[in-house]
Amino acid sequence: MMPKTGHPCPDTPTPWAVARPGTAAGGTAPPGASRLAGVPASPGAAVGPVARMAAPPTPPERAPAAEDPAAEADRARAALESVARWLDARAAGLTGDGAAVLTAQALMARDPELARRIGERTEAGQAAARAVHSAVGAYQELLLAAGGYLAERAADLADVRDRAVAVLLDEPMPGLPDPGHDHVLVADDLAPADTVQLDADRVLAIVTRRGGPTSHTVILARSLGIPAVVGCAGADGLRDGTAVAVDGDAGTVDVDPGADLVERIRHRAEHRRSLLAESTGPGRTRDGFPVALLLNVGEGDPGEAAALDGEGVGLLRTEFLFLDRAEPPTVDEQTAVYTRLLDAFSGRVVTVRTLDAGSDKPLPFVRTGPEDNPALGVRGYRTARDQPGLLTDQLTAISRAVRATGTRTRVMAPMVSTPAEAADFAALARAAGIGEVGVMVEVPGAALLADRLLPHVDFVSIGTNDLAQYTMAADRTLGSLPELLDPWQPALLSLVASVGRSGERLGRPVGVCGEAAADPLLALVLVGAGASSLSMSGPALPAVRHALARHTRSDCVRLAEAALAEPGAERARQAARAAANPRTALW
Ligand code: PEP
Ligand code: MG
C-alpha cells in the first residue's frame, strides 16, 4: 500500500503535479473570472477564444401568403435538393460511420413524404421557408414519439431543416463556425453532420450545453482526442471571442482565465502530448499486473483498426452488418466479413458480440412486437427467444471464420439478464464450435447474480453504458439526465466491483467495454474493482496505458475504495483524483 504522505514515483515533477481536485489545471480562478461547471467528457485541457455554432435560422411567423403555391413548393424542393447534394459531397470525402450518417441525412432531405407534406403547406398559402420549417417539425414529432433510435434521428432531421431554411432565406448556413483561427467550439449540442466535419486541427476544445457522457459529442471528441465538457448549463452565456480555459478532466470552463492558468494549461497540453507519444505496448500496472488494452470496433476498414496499438478487439459491434437492410445478411456474407476482420487481427484476440438489435437499434427483420419501453423490451440476446435462427446463423458464420483464420476468438451475447440465459447462450455457442464463450453484463440482475452466472461462461465483459442506464433508470439516449448516466456513479461502480470480486473468486476474467474504460482515471478504478481488460476506441488507448503504468495494482484498489465510499459521481471522481498519482499529468 502506498504511503499517505506522498507518491513514490521518481518522475520529474511538473507544474501540474500540484493539480488538485476541483481546481481546473491546478489553478484557482482569478478575481473577476468565473468558472462554469459541466460533465467531464473527453480528457485534456485547452485554452482559446470561443466560436459559437451559428444559431439556426427561423422563418418569419407571419409572412404574407404565397401567391404562387406551385412555385413555392418548387423553391422548397430545390432548397432540400441543394442540401442533399451538399451532404452527398461531404459524405464522399469520408469513410465509415461519418459517411453513413451524412448519406442517411441526404436521404431524409429527398424523402418524397416530406415533399408531399411541404406541398400541402404551400397549397395552404405558406411561403417555402415556413412550409419546410413546419412540415419537418411535424415529422420530427412523429420520430420523437417513436422513441429510441428513431427519436435520435429527429436531431438529424432538424439539421436538414435548418440548412434548407437558411438556403431559402439566403442566410449563412448554420453549423460549425469557421473563424479562420484555432478556437473553442461552443454549441447547444452537436448534430452528427457537424461532428463528422469537425476540423480537429482548428478545434481546441468542445463545450456543449446539452449532452450526456455517452452522447455523440463525447464519442466523437474522444475519438479525435479533443478535450470536451458537456452538460454545461452556463455555455449559453459564452460569447464569440471570449477567452476560455476548458478542462475536460475536471469538467470546468474558466471564462477570461488569468495568464497563470493559461500558461499552466499550455504547459499541461504540451506535456500530455509528449507523454502519450511515448505510451506504447501491452497494458501493465506499474508493478507489472497485465491489463489487456483492447479496441472497440464497428464498421470500417479492419486493416485500419488492426494498425492501432491495441492487444486485440474487446468489442466487435456486429450491428453494422445488419443495419440499413430489409433482410439479414446470409451466413456466407457474414463469414466473409468476419474472416476479413479475424485475418487482420491474426496473432491477437478478437471478441465478437452477437447482434444487439432492438431498442435504440431497431431492425425491420427483428420482430419485437409493440413496445412502450423498447429499452426494457426485446433487445440483444432476448431477440433469440422468437427468432433463434438469426443468432444460430451468426454463430455458424463466426465459427467458420475462426476455422478459416485460426485467430483466437471469443464470442459474447449482449443483454443477458439471468444465469439461465448465460447457460443457454454458452450451450448454443459451444454447439456451433466456439471455444471461448462469454456474456456482457449490462443488466443489474446479471451483475447481482454474477456468482451464479460466471460458472457457465469463460469470461464476462461489463457494458457500462447500458449498465448505467439500467442501474440509474435513466434513458441513455436522453441528453437531459447526464449526471445519472455518469459512469462515476458509485451505484454503478459497486455493481462493477461485485462482478469483479466474483470473477476473482471463480477464476473468470472480467473486462469492461463501455465508454467508462476510455477515461484514464476511471480505468484505474475499474482495474481496482477487478477488471483485467479494458476495451475502448483507439485514440483513448495511450492515455489509459500511461495512467496504468503510473499506478500499482494496489494503488488501483485504493482508488476504487475511495470512489466507492462516496455518495455521488462528482465526489467519487474527486476522491479518486485525490488518491491518484499526481505526477500522471493527465488530470
Ligand atoms: C455498453 O452498453 O456499455 C456497450 C458497450 O454496448 P453498446 O454501447 O453497444 O450498447
Ligand atoms: Mg450495451
Coordinates of C-alpha atoms and ligand atoms in Angstrom, one line a residue:
M1 CA 0.0 0.0 0.0
M2 CA 1.3 3.4 -0.9
P3 CA 2.3 5.8 1.9
K4 CA -0.3 8.5 2.6
T5 CA 2.3 11.4 2.6
G6 CA 3.3 11.3 -1.0
H7 CA 3.7 9.3 -4.1
P8 CA 6.9 7.3 -4.5
C9 CA 7.1 7.7 -8.3
P10 CA 10.5 9.0 -9.4
D11 CA 9.1 11.1 -12.2
T12 CA 10.2 14.7 -12.9
P13 CA 7.8 17.0 -11.1
T14 CA 5.8 19.3 -13.4
P15 CA 3.7 22.3 -12.6
W16 CA 0.7 20.0 -13.0
A17 CA 1.9 17.8 -10.2
V18 CA 0.2 20.3 -7.9
A19 CA -3.2 19.9 -9.6
R20 CA -5.9 19.3 -7.1
P21 CA -9.5 18.1 -7.5
G22 CA -11.9 20.9 -8.2
T23 CA -9.3 23.3 -9.4
A24 CA -9.0 23.2 -13.2
A25 CA -5.4 22.6 -14.2
G26 CA -4.4 23.1 -10.6
G27 CA -5.2 26.8 -10.6
T28 CA -7.8 28.9 -8.9
A29 CA -9.9 31.2 -11.0
P30 CA -8.5 34.8 -10.8
P31 CA -10.7 37.5 -9.3
G32 CA -13.4 38.7 -11.7
A33 CA -13.2 35.5 -13.7
S34 CA -15.9 32.9 -13.5
R35 CA -15.9 29.1 -13.6
L36 CA -18.7 27.1 -15.3
A37 CA -19.2 23.5 -14.4
G38 CA -20.3 20.6 -16.6
V39 CA -19.6 16.9 -17.1
P40 CA -16.0 16.0 -18.0
A41 CA -16.4 14.3 -21.3
S42 CA -13.1 14.0 -23.1
P43 CA -9.8 14.4 -21.4
G44 CA -7.2 17.1 -21.8
A45 CA -7.2 20.8 -21.4
A46 CA -7.0 23.8 -23.8
V47 CA -7.4 27.5 -23.8
G48 CA -8.6 29.7 -26.7
P49 CA -11.3 32.0 -27.9
V50 CA -14.9 30.9 -28.2
A51 CA -16.5 30.4 -31.6
R52 CA -20.2 29.6 -31.3
M53 CA -22.3 27.5 -33.7
A54 CA -24.4 29.8 -35.8
A55 CA -28.0 29.8 -34.5
P56 CA -30.5 28.1 -36.8
P57 CA -32.5 30.5 -39.0
T58 CA -36.2 30.9 -38.1
P59 CA -38.6 31.9 -40.9
P60 CA -40.9 34.8 -40.1
E61 CA -44.1 33.5 -38.4
R62 CA -46.4 35.8 -40.4
A63 CA -45.1 36.1 -43.9
P64 CA -47.5 37.3 -46.5
A65 CA -49.4 34.4 -48.1
A66 CA -47.5 32.9 -51.1
E67 CA -49.0 34.0 -54.4
D68 CA -47.9 31.0 -56.4
P69 CA -48.1 27.8 -54.3
A70 CA -46.5 25.6 -57.0
A71 CA -43.5 28.0 -57.3
E72 CA -43.1 28.0 -53.5
A73 CA -43.2 24.1 -53.5
D74 CA -40.5 24.1 -56.2
R75 CA -38.3 26.5 -54.3
A76 CA -38.6 24.3 -51.2
R77 CA -37.8 21.2 -53.2
A78 CA -34.8 22.9 -54.8
A79 CA -33.5 24.0 -51.4
L80 CA -33.8 20.5 -50.0
E81 CA -32.1 19.1 -53.1
S82 CA -29.2 21.5 -52.7
V83 CA -28.8 20.5 -49.0
A84 CA -28.9 16.8 -50.1
R85 CA -26.2 17.4 -52.7
W86 CA -24.1 19.3 -50.1
L87 CA -24.4 16.3 -47.7
D88 CA -23.6 13.9 -50.5
A89 CA -20.5 15.8 -51.4
R90 CA -19.3 15.8 -47.8
A91 CA -20.1 12.1 -47.4
A92 CA -17.9 11.4 -50.5
G93 CA -14.8 12.7 -48.6
L94 CA -15.4 10.4 -45.6
T95 CA -15.5 6.7 -44.8
G96 CA -17.2 4.5 -42.3
D97 CA -19.8 5.9 -39.8
G98 CA -19.3 9.5 -40.9
A99 CA -20.2 8.8 -44.5
A100 CA -23.2 6.7 -43.4
V101 CA -24.6 9.4 -41.2
L102 CA -24.4 12.0 -43.9
T103 CA -25.8 9.7 -46.6
A104 CA -28.8 8.9 -44.3
Q105 CA -29.4 12.7 -43.9
A106 CA -29.3 13.2 -47.6
L107 CA -32.0 10.6 -48.0
M108 CA -34.1 12.4 -45.4
A109 CA -33.8 15.6 -47.5
R110 CA -35.1 13.7 -50.5
D111 CA -37.9 11.9 -48.7
P112 CA -41.0 12.1 -51.0
E113 CA -43.3 12.0 -48.0
L114 CA -41.6 15.1 -46.7
A115 CA -42.0 16.8 -50.1
R116 CA -45.7 15.9 -50.0
R117 CA -46.2 17.4 -46.6
I118 CA -44.4 20.6 -47.7
G119 CA -46.7 20.7 -50.8
E120 CA -49.8 20.6 -48.6
R121 CA -48.5 23.6 -46.7
T122 CA -47.6 25.7 -49.7
E123 CA -51.0 24.9 -51.2
A124 CA -52.4 26.4 -48.0
G125 CA -50.6 29.6 -48.7
Q126 CA -47.4 29.2 -46.7
A127 CA -44.1 30.5 -48.1
A128 CA -41.4 27.9 -48.8
A129 CA -39.3 28.6 -45.7
R130 CA -42.2 28.4 -43.4
A131 CA -43.6 25.3 -45.1
V132 CA -40.3 23.5 -44.8
H133 CA -40.0 24.5 -41.1
S134 CA -43.4 23.4 -40.1
A135 CA -43.5 20.2 -42.2
V136 CA -40.2 19.0 -40.8
G137 CA -41.4 20.0 -37.3
A138 CA -44.5 17.7 -37.6
Y139 CA -42.3 14.9 -38.9
Q140 CA -39.9 15.3 -36.1
E141 CA -42.7 14.9 -33.6
L142 CA -43.6 11.6 -35.1
L143 CA -39.9 10.4 -34.7
L144 CA -39.7 11.7 -31.1
A145 CA -42.9 9.9 -30.2
A146 CA -41.5 6.6 -31.6
G147 CA -38.6 7.0 -29.1
G148 CA -35.2 5.3 -29.1
Y149 CA -33.1 5.2 -32.3
L150 CA -35.9 7.0 -34.3
A151 CA -36.0 9.8 -31.7
E152 CA -32.3 10.3 -32.1
R153 CA -32.8 10.8 -35.8
A154 CA -35.0 13.8 -35.1
A155 CA -31.8 15.8 -34.5
D156 CA -30.5 14.8 -37.9
L157 CA -33.8 15.9 -39.5
A158 CA -33.6 19.3 -37.6
D159 CA -30.2 19.8 -39.1
V160 CA -31.6 19.2 -42.7
R161 CA -34.4 21.6 -41.9
D162 CA -32.1 24.4 -40.7
R163 CA -29.9 24.1 -43.7
A164 CA -32.8 24.2 -46.1
V165 CA -34.4 27.2 -44.4
A166 CA -31.0 29.0 -44.5
V167 CA -30.8 28.4 -48.3
L168 CA -34.4 29.7 -48.7
L169 CA -33.9 32.8 -46.6
D170 CA -30.4 33.4 -48.1
E171 CA -28.8 33.4 -44.6
P172 CA -25.5 31.9 -43.6
M173 CA -25.5 28.1 -43.4
P174 CA -26.0 27.1 -39.7
G175 CA -23.5 24.7 -38.3
L176 CA -19.8 24.8 -37.5
P177 CA -18.2 28.2 -37.3
D178 CA -15.1 28.9 -39.3
P179 CA -13.4 31.9 -37.7
G180 CA -10.2 31.3 -39.5
H181 CA -8.2 30.6 -36.4
D182 CA -8.0 28.0 -33.6
H183 CA -11.0 28.1 -31.3
V184 CA -13.0 26.5 -28.6
L185 CA -16.3 25.3 -30.2
V186 CA -19.3 26.2 -28.1
A187 CA -22.7 24.7 -29.0
D188 CA -26.1 23.8 -27.6
D189 CA -25.4 20.3 -28.9
L190 CA -23.6 18.9 -31.9
A191 CA -25.6 17.3 -34.8
P192 CA -23.9 14.3 -36.4
A193 CA -23.4 16.3 -39.6
D194 CA -21.4 18.8 -37.6
T195 CA -19.4 16.3 -35.7
V196 CA -18.2 14.4 -38.7
Q197 CA -16.9 17.5 -40.3
L198 CA -15.2 18.9 -37.3
D199 CA -11.6 20.1 -38.1
A200 CA -9.6 18.6 -35.3
D201 CA -6.6 20.9 -36.2
R202 CA -8.7 24.0 -35.6
V203 CA -11.0 23.0 -32.7
L204 CA -9.0 23.2 -29.4
A205 CA -11.9 22.0 -27.2
I206 CA -15.6 21.5 -27.2
V207 CA -18.2 22.8 -24.8
T208 CA -21.9 22.0 -25.1
R209 CA -24.9 23.0 -23.0
R210 CA -26.6 19.7 -23.5
G211 CA -25.4 16.1 -24.0
G212 CA -24.6 13.3 -21.6
P213 CA -21.5 11.2 -21.0
T214 CA -22.4 8.7 -23.8
S215 CA -23.6 11.3 -26.3
H216 CA -22.5 11.6 -29.9
T217 CA -20.3 14.6 -29.0
V218 CA -18.4 12.7 -26.3
I219 CA -17.8 9.7 -28.5
L220 CA -16.6 12.0 -31.3
A221 CA -14.4 14.2 -29.1
R222 CA -12.7 11.2 -27.6
S223 CA -12.1 9.6 -30.9
L224 CA -10.4 12.8 -32.1
G225 CA -8.6 13.4 -28.8
I226 CA -10.2 16.8 -28.3
P227 CA -10.9 17.9 -24.7
A228 CA -14.6 18.3 -24.1
V229 CA -17.1 19.4 -21.4
V230 CA -20.8 18.6 -22.0
G231 CA -24.0 19.3 -20.0
C232 CA -22.5 22.8 -19.2
A233 CA -25.5 24.9 -18.3
G234 CA -23.5 28.2 -18.4
A235 CA -22.4 27.6 -22.0
D236 CA -25.4 29.7 -23.2
G237 CA -23.7 32.8 -21.9
L238 CA -20.4 32.4 -23.7
R239 CA -19.9 34.9 -26.5
D240 CA -17.8 34.7 -29.6
G241 CA -14.2 35.7 -29.0
T242 CA -14.3 35.4 -25.2
A243 CA -11.2 33.6 -23.9
V244 CA -11.9 30.3 -22.0
A245 CA -9.9 27.6 -20.4
V246 CA -11.5 24.2 -20.8
D247 CA -10.6 21.3 -18.6
G248 CA -12.0 18.1 -20.0
D249 CA -10.8 16.1 -17.0
A250 CA -12.3 18.3 -14.3
G251 CA -15.4 19.3 -16.3
T252 CA -14.8 23.0 -15.9
V253 CA -14.7 26.1 -18.2
D254 CA -12.9 29.2 -16.9
V255 CA -14.0 32.4 -18.5
D256 CA -11.3 35.0 -19.1
P257 CA -8.6 32.9 -17.4
G258 CA -5.6 34.7 -15.9
A259 CA -2.2 34.5 -17.5
D260 CA -1.1 31.9 -14.9
L261 CA -3.8 29.5 -15.7
V262 CA -3.3 29.9 -19.5
E263 CA 0.4 29.2 -19.1
R264 CA -0.3 26.1 -17.0
I265 CA -2.8 24.7 -19.4
R266 CA -0.4 25.3 -22.4
H267 CA 2.3 23.5 -20.4
R268 CA 0.0 20.7 -19.4
A269 CA -1.2 20.1 -23.0
E270 CA 2.4 20.0 -24.3
H271 CA 3.5 17.7 -21.5
R272 CA 0.5 15.4 -22.2
R273 CA 1.3 15.2 -25.9
S274 CA 4.8 14.1 -25.3
L275 CA 3.9 11.6 -22.5
L276 CA 1.3 10.0 -24.7
A277 CA 3.6 9.8 -27.7
E278 CA 5.8 7.5 -25.5
S279 CA 2.9 5.3 -24.4
T280 CA 3.1 2.0 -26.4
G281 CA 2.8 -1.8 -26.0
P282 CA 0.7 -4.0 -23.8
G283 CA -1.1 -2.6 -20.8
R284 CA 0.5 -3.1 -17.4
T285 CA 0.3 -1.6 -14.0
R286 CA 3.4 -0.1 -12.5
D287 CA 4.1 -3.4 -10.7
G288 CA 3.6 -5.5 -13.8
F289 CA 0.0 -6.7 -13.5
P290 CA -1.3 -7.2 -17.0
V291 CA -4.4 -5.3 -18.1
A292 CA -5.2 -6.1 -21.7
L293 CA -5.9 -2.9 -23.6
L294 CA -8.4 -3.8 -26.4
L295 CA -10.3 -1.9 -29.1
N296 CA -13.9 -1.3 -29.6
V297 CA -14.5 -1.9 -33.3
G298 CA -17.5 -1.5 -35.6
E299 CA -18.0 -0.6 -39.2
G300 CA -14.8 0.4 -41.1
D301 CA -11.6 -0.9 -42.6
P302 CA -10.4 -3.9 -40.5
G303 CA -6.9 -3.0 -41.6
E304 CA -7.1 0.5 -40.1
A305 CA -8.3 -1.0 -36.8
A306 CA -5.6 -3.6 -36.8
A307 CA -2.9 -1.0 -37.4
L308 CA -3.7 0.6 -33.9
D309 CA -1.6 -0.3 -31.0
G310 CA -4.2 -2.5 -29.2
E311 CA -3.8 -6.0 -27.9
G312 CA -6.9 -7.1 -29.9
V313 CA -10.6 -6.4 -30.1
G314 CA -12.6 -6.3 -26.9
L315 CA -15.9 -5.5 -28.5
L316 CA -16.8 -6.1 -32.2
R317 CA -20.2 -4.4 -32.6
T318 CA -21.6 -6.6 -35.4
E319 CA -24.7 -4.5 -35.8
F320 CA -23.1 -2.6 -38.8
L321 CA -23.6 -5.8 -40.8
F322 CA -27.3 -5.8 -40.2
L323 CA -28.3 -2.1 -40.2
D324 CA -30.0 -0.4 -43.2
R325 CA -31.1 -3.7 -44.7
A326 CA -34.5 -5.3 -45.3
E327 CA -33.2 -8.8 -44.8
P328 CA -30.4 -10.2 -42.6
P329 CA -27.1 -10.9 -44.2
T330 CA -26.6 -14.6 -45.2
V331 CA -24.2 -16.9 -43.4
D332 CA -21.8 -16.7 -46.4
E333 CA -21.9 -12.9 -46.4
Q334 CA -21.3 -12.8 -42.6
T335 CA -18.5 -15.4 -42.8
A336 CA -16.7 -13.3 -45.4
V337 CA -16.8 -10.2 -43.2
Y338 CA -15.7 -11.9 -40.0
T339 CA -12.9 -13.7 -41.9
R340 CA -11.5 -10.4 -43.1
L341 CA -11.5 -9.0 -39.6
L342 CA -10.1 -12.1 -37.9
D343 CA -7.4 -12.2 -40.6
A344 CA -6.4 -8.6 -39.9
F345 CA -6.1 -9.4 -36.2
S346 CA -4.2 -12.6 -36.7
G347 CA -2.0 -13.3 -33.6
R348 CA -4.2 -11.2 -31.3
V349 CA -7.6 -11.9 -29.7
V350 CA -10.9 -10.8 -31.1
T351 CA -14.1 -10.6 -29.0
V352 CA -17.2 -10.7 -31.2
R353 CA -20.5 -9.6 -29.8
T354 CA -23.6 -11.2 -31.3
L355 CA -26.2 -9.0 -32.8
D356 CA -27.5 -6.3 -30.3
A357 CA -30.8 -5.4 -32.1
G358 CA -33.9 -3.8 -30.6
S359 CA -34.4 -0.7 -28.5
D360 CA -32.2 2.1 -30.0
K361 CA -31.1 -0.2 -32.8
P362 CA -34.4 -1.5 -34.3
L363 CA -34.1 -3.7 -37.4
P364 CA -37.0 -4.3 -39.8
F365 CA -36.5 -8.1 -39.7
V366 CA -36.2 -8.4 -35.9
R367 CA -39.8 -8.7 -34.6
T368 CA -40.2 -7.2 -31.1
G369 CA -44.0 -6.5 -31.2
P370 CA -45.3 -3.2 -30.0
E371 CA -43.3 -1.9 -27.0
D372 CA -44.0 1.2 -24.9
N373 CA -40.5 1.0 -23.4
P374 CA -38.2 -0.6 -26.0
A375 CA -35.1 -0.2 -23.8
L376 CA -36.8 -2.6 -21.4
G377 CA -38.2 -4.8 -24.1
V378 CA -37.0 -7.4 -26.6
R379 CA -33.4 -6.4 -27.4
G380 CA -30.0 -8.1 -27.6
Y381 CA -30.0 -11.7 -26.6
R382 CA -33.7 -11.6 -25.9
T383 CA -34.5 -11.4 -29.7
A384 CA -33.3 -15.1 -29.9
R385 CA -36.5 -16.1 -28.0
D386 CA -38.7 -15.7 -31.0
Q387 CA -36.1 -15.8 -33.8
P388 CA -33.3 -18.2 -32.8
G389 CA -32.2 -18.5 -36.4
L390 CA -30.7 -15.1 -36.5
L391 CA -28.3 -16.0 -33.6
T392 CA -27.5 -19.5 -34.8
D393 CA -26.7 -18.3 -38.3
Q394 CA -24.4 -15.7 -36.8
L395 CA -22.7 -18.2 -34.6
T396 CA -22.2 -20.6 -37.6
A397 CA -20.6 -17.7 -39.6
I398 CA -18.3 -16.8 -36.7
S399 CA -17.2 -20.4 -36.2
R400 CA -16.4 -20.8 -39.9
A401 CA -14.4 -17.6 -39.9
V402 CA -12.4 -18.8 -36.8
R403 CA -11.7 -22.1 -38.6
A404 CA -10.6 -20.3 -41.7
T405 CA -8.2 -18.0 -39.9
G406 CA -7.1 -19.6 -36.7
T407 CA -7.4 -16.3 -34.9
R408 CA -8.2 -16.6 -31.2
T409 CA -11.8 -15.6 -31.0
R410 CA -14.2 -15.1 -28.1
V411 CA -17.9 -14.7 -28.6
M412 CA -20.3 -12.9 -26.2
A413 CA -24.0 -12.1 -26.1
P414 CA -25.4 -8.7 -25.2
M415 CA -28.2 -8.0 -22.7
V416 CA -28.1 -11.3 -20.8
S417 CA -30.1 -11.0 -17.6
T418 CA -30.0 -14.3 -15.8
P419 CA -27.6 -17.3 -15.2
A420 CA -30.0 -19.5 -17.1
E421 CA -29.8 -17.2 -20.2
A422 CA -26.0 -17.3 -19.9
A423 CA -26.0 -21.1 -19.7
D424 CA -28.3 -21.3 -22.8
F425 CA -26.2 -19.0 -24.8
A426 CA -23.0 -20.8 -23.8
A427 CA -24.5 -24.1 -24.9
L428 CA -25.6 -22.7 -28.3
A429 CA -22.2 -21.1 -29.0
R430 CA -20.3 -24.2 -27.9
A431 CA -22.6 -26.4 -30.1
A432 CA -21.7 -24.1 -33.0
G433 CA -18.0 -24.8 -32.4
I434 CA -17.0 -21.6 -30.5
G435 CA -14.2 -22.3 -28.0
E436 CA -14.4 -19.2 -25.7
V437 CA -17.8 -18.1 -24.7
G438 CA -18.9 -15.1 -22.6
V439 CA -21.7 -12.7 -21.9
M440 CA -22.0 -9.0 -21.4
V441 CA -23.0 -7.8 -18.0
E442 CA -25.3 -4.8 -18.8
V443 CA -28.3 -5.6 -16.7
P444 CA -28.1 -5.2 -12.9
G445 CA -29.8 -8.6 -12.4
A446 CA -26.9 -10.3 -14.2
A447 CA -24.4 -8.3 -12.1
L448 CA -26.1 -9.1 -8.8
L449 CA -26.0 -12.9 -9.6
A450 CA -22.5 -12.9 -11.1
D451 CA -21.5 -15.7 -8.8
R452 CA -24.2 -18.0 -10.3
L453 CA -23.7 -16.7 -13.9
L454 CA -19.9 -16.9 -14.2
P455 CA -19.6 -20.7 -13.8
H456 CA -21.5 -21.1 -17.1
V457 CA -19.1 -19.0 -19.2
D458 CA -15.4 -18.4 -19.8
F459 CA -15.4 -14.6 -19.3
V460 CA -17.7 -11.6 -18.9
S461 CA -17.4 -8.1 -20.3
I462 CA -19.2 -5.2 -18.5
G463 CA -21.1 -2.8 -20.8
T464 CA -21.1 0.2 -18.5
N465 CA -23.2 2.3 -21.0
D466 CA -26.2 0.1 -20.6
L467 CA -25.4 -0.9 -17.0
A468 CA -25.5 2.8 -16.1
Q469 CA -28.9 3.3 -17.8
Y470 CA -30.5 0.3 -16.1
T471 CA -28.9 0.9 -12.7
M472 CA -29.9 4.5 -12.6
A473 CA -33.2 4.1 -14.6
A474 CA -32.1 6.9 -17.0
D475 CA -32.5 6.5 -20.7
R476 CA -29.0 6.7 -22.3
T477 CA -30.4 8.4 -25.4
L478 CA -31.6 11.4 -23.4
G479 CA -29.4 14.4 -23.1
S480 CA -31.3 15.7 -20.1
L481 CA -30.0 13.3 -17.3
P482 CA -26.2 13.4 -17.7
E483 CA -25.4 13.2 -14.0
L484 CA -27.4 10.0 -13.6
L485 CA -25.7 8.4 -16.6
D486 CA -22.2 9.5 -15.3
P487 CA -20.2 6.2 -15.1
W488 CA -18.7 7.5 -11.9
Q489 CA -22.0 6.9 -10.1
P490 CA -21.0 4.8 -7.1
A491 CA -24.0 2.6 -7.6
L492 CA -22.7 1.6 -11.0
L493 CA -19.1 1.2 -9.6
S494 CA -20.4 -1.0 -6.8
L495 CA -22.0 -3.4 -9.3
V496 CA -18.7 -3.5 -11.3
A497 CA -16.8 -4.3 -8.1
S498 CA -19.2 -7.0 -7.2
V499 CA -18.8 -8.7 -10.6
G500 CA -15.0 -8.2 -10.3
R501 CA -15.0 -10.0 -6.9
S502 CA -17.0 -12.9 -8.3
G503 CA -14.6 -13.1 -11.3
E504 CA -11.6 -13.2 -9.0
R505 CA -13.2 -15.8 -6.7
L506 CA -14.2 -18.1 -9.6
G507 CA -11.2 -17.5 -11.8
R508 CA -13.1 -15.9 -14.7
P509 CA -11.7 -12.8 -16.4
V510 CA -13.9 -9.7 -16.1
G511 CA -13.5 -7.0 -18.8
V512 CA -15.1 -3.6 -19.3
C513 CA -16.0 -2.4 -22.8
G514 CA -18.3 0.6 -22.1
E515 CA -17.3 4.3 -22.5
A516 CA -16.1 4.2 -18.9
A517 CA -13.0 2.2 -19.8
A518 CA -11.8 5.2 -22.0
D519 CA -11.5 7.6 -19.0
P520 CA -7.9 7.1 -17.7
L521 CA -8.7 7.9 -14.1
L522 CA -11.8 5.7 -14.1
A523 CA -9.9 2.9 -15.9
L524 CA -7.7 2.7 -12.8
V525 CA -10.8 2.4 -10.6
L526 CA -12.2 -0.3 -12.8
V527 CA -8.9 -2.3 -12.6
G528 CA -9.1 -1.8 -8.8
A529 CA -12.6 -3.1 -8.9
G530 CA -11.4 -6.3 -10.6
A531 CA -11.3 -5.6 -14.4
S532 CA -8.4 -7.4 -16.1
S533 CA -9.1 -6.0 -19.6
L534 CA -10.4 -2.7 -20.9
S535 CA -11.8 -2.0 -24.3
M536 CA -12.1 1.4 -25.9
S537 CA -11.8 3.4 -29.1
G538 CA -8.2 3.6 -30.5
P539 CA -7.4 7.2 -29.6
A540 CA -8.2 6.6 -25.9
L541 CA -5.6 3.8 -25.5
P542 CA -2.4 5.8 -25.0
A543 CA -3.8 7.8 -22.0
V544 CA -5.2 4.7 -20.3
R545 CA -2.0 2.8 -20.9
H546 CA 0.0 5.7 -19.5
A547 CA -2.2 6.0 -16.4
L548 CA -1.9 2.3 -15.7
A549 CA 1.9 2.4 -15.9
R550 CA 2.0 5.1 -13.2
H551 CA 0.0 3.0 -10.7
T552 CA 0.4 -0.3 -8.9
R553 CA -2.4 -2.7 -8.7
S554 CA -2.8 -1.8 -5.0
D555 CA -3.0 1.9 -6.0
C556 CA -5.9 0.9 -8.2
V557 CA -7.6 -0.9 -5.4
R558 CA -7.1 2.1 -3.2
L559 CA -8.6 4.4 -5.8
A560 CA -11.6 2.1 -6.2
E561 CA -12.2 2.0 -2.5
A562 CA -12.0 5.8 -2.4
A563 CA -14.5 6.2 -5.2
L564 CA -16.9 3.6 -3.9
A565 CA -17.1 5.2 -0.5
E566 CA -18.6 8.4 -1.9
P567 CA -22.3 9.2 -2.2
G568 CA -22.3 10.7 -5.7
A569 CA -20.5 10.7 -9.1
E570 CA -18.6 14.0 -8.8
R571 CA -17.4 13.2 -5.3
A572 CA -16.3 9.8 -6.4
R573 CA -14.3 11.4 -9.3
Q574 CA -12.7 13.8 -6.9
A575 CA -11.9 11.2 -4.3
A576 CA -10.2 9.0 -7.0
R577 CA -8.2 12.0 -8.3
A578 CA -7.0 12.9 -4.8
A579 CA -5.9 9.3 -4.3
A580 CA -4.1 9.0 -7.7
N581 CA -0.5 9.7 -8.5
P582 CA -0.4 13.4 -9.1
R583 CA 2.5 13.0 -11.5
T584 CA 0.4 11.1 -14.0
A585 CA -0.1 14.5 -15.7
L586 CA -3.5 13.5 -17.2
W587 CA -5.8 15.1 -14.7
Ligands
PEP1 C1 -22.4 -0.9 -23.3 O1 -23.7 -1.0 -23.1 O2 -21.7 -0.4 -22.4 C2 -21.8 -1.4 -24.5 C3 -20.5 -1.5 -24.7 O3 -22.7 -1.7 -25.6 P1 -23.4 -0.6 -26.5 O4 -22.9 0.7 -26.1 O5 -23.1 -1.1 -27.9 O6 -24.8 -0.9 -26.1
MG2 MG -24.8 -2.2 -24.5

